[in-house]
């Protein structure tokens, strides 16, 4: 099949999902190794059967609701490129608000030791480390996530990763930090139920916060963080805008001060932070 024909075939099949030309071009790039520019120049080239079949099977996965980022094994975050697959949550633009806020706070501190909990693909730890030009520690309960996070961290920062596998602070028993940041699972069962097909393909373990209101894991982080923070150290969390008010009260209850909120690009409250007294 000629490339031009392959492209038409894929675009026809993709119509139901209103996939954009760009998405189809990326699928073709993945299957044939031809860049978008080359695809235009080589439209009349013959494409071998293996690549043609691969492109069709990738498109099928997309039509079944699998996110493009998993099909292409790539997602951009903070201008950096991250490997992703079905073992990790796909980094969201909203989370750049958490990175921005963490950077502002980290710059107030001298040589801060930073920890990213529930790191997933390693997006937050990598972006902070890249900007601060210093190592950032990270952990996750999922061994597969840590493997991916380490790869992403090394590729983008060149630093040796300081990573551990385990449940929240459990692997950091002996450690104390200046700044702890996390985008932990915080969705409720109901929110996942009504989410897009793409979200349903993401690891449930990375989405579901627990305890009915989705704040199960966040409650544990806020309660346990003070014993892993230096005095005046910061805790910063991402949550859903419907949870931020409750998070503020939890921060207050645990004795945090200078508590603040940041809105995401959509104007929704997304980040909550405070300082250990
Ligand atoms: N923001 C994500 C979503 O709404 C959820 C991320 C998370 O649970 N940490 O899909």
Short mmCIF file of N, CA, C and O and ligand atoms in Angstrom, two decimals, residues 89 92 94-95 183-187 195 199 202 206-209 238 240 270, ligand 1:
data_model
loop_
_atom_site.label_atom_id
_atom_site.label_comp_id
_atom_site.label_asym_id
_atom_site.label_seq_id
_atom_site.Cartn_x
_atom_site.Cartn_y
_atom_site.Cartn_z
N UNK A 89 -0.06 6.96 35.30
CA UNK A 89 -0.98 8.02 34.89
C UNK A 89 -0.30 8.91 33.85
O UNK A 89 0.90 9.14 33.95
N UNK A 92 -0.74 15.45 33.33
CA UNK A 92 -1.74 16.42 32.87
C UNK A 92 -1.16 17.83 32.89
O UNK A 92 -0.38 18.15 33.81
N UNK A 94 -2.61 20.34 33.98
CA UNK A 94 -2.99 20.91 35.29
C UNK A 94 -1.88 20.78 36.32
O UNK A 94 -1.71 21.63 37.20
N UNK A 95 -1.13 19.70 36.20
CA UNK A 95 -0.10 19.42 37.20
C UNK A 95 1.08 20.37 37.07
O UNK A 95 1.89 20.50 37.99
N UNK A 183 1.22 14.56 43.66
CA UNK A 183 -0.06 14.50 42.95
C UNK A 183 -0.57 13.08 43.17
O UNK A 183 -0.39 12.21 42.33
N UNK A 184 -1.16 12.84 44.34
CA UNK A 184 -1.53 11.47 44.68
C UNK A 184 -2.87 11.10 44.04
O UNK A 184 -3.53 11.97 43.47
N UNK A 185 -3.26 9.84 44.10
CA UNK A 185 -4.61 9.50 43.63
C UNK A 185 -5.63 10.23 44.48
O UNK A 185 -5.51 10.23 45.71
N UNK A 186 -6.62 10.88 43.84
CA UNK A 186 -7.63 11.59 44.64
C UNK A 186 -9.03 11.52 44.07
O UNK A 186 -9.95 12.17 44.56
N UNK A 187 -9.23 10.74 43.01
CA UNK A 187 -10.58 10.67 42.44
C UNK A 187 -11.48 9.75 43.28
O UNK A 187 -11.00 8.87 43.98
N UNK A 195 -15.84 9.49 33.99
CA UNK A 195 -14.68 10.04 33.26
C UNK A 195 -14.66 9.53 31.82
O UNK A 195 -15.40 8.62 31.46
N UNK A 199 -9.48 7.98 30.49
CA UNK A 199 -9.15 7.91 31.93
C UNK A 199 -9.38 6.48 32.44
O UNK A 199 -8.61 5.97 33.26
N UNK A 202 -6.45 4.22 32.42
CA UNK A 202 -5.30 4.52 33.29
C UNK A 202 -5.38 3.63 34.53
O UNK A 202 -6.44 3.14 34.89
N UNK A 206 -3.73 4.54 40.48
CA UNK A 206 -3.15 5.89 40.39
C UNK A 206 -4.21 6.97 40.45
O UNK A 206 -3.89 8.16 40.54
N UNK A 207 -5.47 6.57 40.39
CA UNK A 207 -6.57 7.55 40.33
C UNK A 207 -7.40 7.59 41.60
O UNK A 207 -7.81 8.66 42.06
N UNK A 208 -7.67 6.43 42.16
CA UNK A 208 -8.66 6.30 43.22
C UNK A 208 -8.09 6.68 44.59
O UNK A 208 -7.19 6.02 45.09
N UNK A 209 -8.63 7.76 45.17
CA UNK A 209 -8.07 8.27 46.42
C UNK A 209 -8.54 7.55 47.67
O UNK A 209 -7.88 7.56 48.69
N UNK A 238 -1.63 18.33 44.95
CA UNK A 238 -2.67 18.57 43.96
C UNK A 238 -3.93 17.84 44.40
O UNK A 238 -3.86 16.76 44.99
N UNK A 240 -8.59 17.80 43.53
CA UNK A 240 -9.68 18.31 42.71
C UNK A 240 -10.22 19.59 43.34
O UNK A 240 -10.18 19.73 44.57
N UNK A 270 -6.58 24.06 42.43
CA UNK A 270 -5.96 22.78 42.07
C UNK A 270 -4.85 22.37 43.04
O UNK A 270 -4.60 21.19 43.25
N1 LIG B 1 -6.41 14.97 37.54
C1 LIG B 1 -6.63 13.60 37.22
C2 LIG B 1 -7.97 13.44 36.55
O1 LIG B 1 -8.89 14.18 36.86
C3 LIG B 1 -6.56 12.73 38.43
C4 LIG B 1 -5.20 12.69 38.95
C5 LIG B 1 -5.08 12.04 40.26
O2 LIG B 1 -5.96 11.32 40.76
N2 LIG B 1 -4.01 12.31 40.85
O3 LIG B 1 -8.11 12.60 35.70
#
